[in-house]
């Protein structure tokens, strides 16, 4: 069973200062998990987790991860700037972008980030943009076909827009070497949200064999292999989660099988996990404000899909706990909906839950990654606050809720910009 990291009483207290909906993150859980990740890969001297900033781009949370030794994987200008702003620099930052605008390559290079090229043509594009090829460079690999494991097809790299084919990768290494690159990285992300301890080891095995071949055929010095993201979490209550210790051991076994005999025992392992680092340690807290009985039973809450779009976008399951009713019988069946003018704005469909009363707080689990960050402003909805439940039990506001002023801010060339203040004053909003 999934257990919230806060009680009803705590949330009632917090909600008296910060109205729902809000995100809340569990500092203790984040730190313990980050330590377990580092422990699991401590056998590899150069190991580094580059937290995928897009999963949870909050500088305060990034600082917590940085204190545990994490670097940052960025894919846009803003993410690079967030990383810089909290003091990350140089090789603390991986730039794994795709369809990259020139100014982003230029900025990534300027701050010394490790650039991961998504495509063969980006060699020329990068060289034209920054006037040279950096000494340390990484290339993203896409083997095509399907990525299969013992329990079936995991994902479909042949259908994905990322990375280079195998032939392109070999050509890229030769060309980059001729242009002065000295330290090479290989990167691949072949399956998402894998809830199996086999994914990283199997991916590692493939990439290690590829690295040996690349070294032999191109003479490139492979410095690091980046297993990227994709390690999943159990969103379903009866699902068994990954064991990061076993995953680390599985990667180690492949390392010893493939790289060590090839004399490549100095290769660093990098990871770029987002979901595994943060998803279980963040929740969206929302209040039931309406109930509706038509052809089905609906509970309307004060959050909507702009706060957490995974259910609407992918039909993703997010477990819901009605706070204070943890042990009550789940004898009601509800669709839990937000207020968007879109019928897919539902956090749960025909979900068995305890009887929900107006004012009850719903704790929507596993929203700590790809949750707040995917938010948008459809229907003029505003983004919620983000709060941090600290190890000492206190609560820190780490991002205030958006206001109408924020929404109007980009209209600053129009008369309505000034009119908002007048309206708010005269109409008492
Ligand atoms: C999204 C992404 C990640 C993180 O993925 P998770 O599934 O959250 O672990 C890592 N690297 C790259 C390049 C990504 O695009």
Short mmCIF file of C-alpha atoms in Angstrom, two decimals, residues 6 8 33 73 87 149 192 213 263 324 345-346 389:
data_model
loop_
_atom_site.label_atom_id
_atom_site.label_comp_id
_atom_site.label_asym_id
_atom_site.label_seq_id
_atom_site.Cartn_x
_atom_site.Cartn_y
_atom_site.Cartn_z
CA UNK A 6 2.27 13.69 5.46
CA UNK A 8 -4.13 15.00 7.41
CA UNK A 33 17.08 7.89 -2.12
CA UNK A 73 21.24 17.07 -17.16
CA UNK A 87 26.40 27.15 -8.62
CA UNK A 149 13.96 -7.70 -22.32
CA UNK A 192 10.98 4.95 -20.28
CA UNK A 213 33.99 -1.68 -30.78
CA UNK A 263 41.31 -2.75 -20.72
CA UNK A 324 -7.58 10.98 7.24
CA UNK A 345 -9.25 16.49 -17.12
CA UNK A 346 -9.54 13.59 -14.68
CA UNK A 389 8.62 19.42 3.90
#
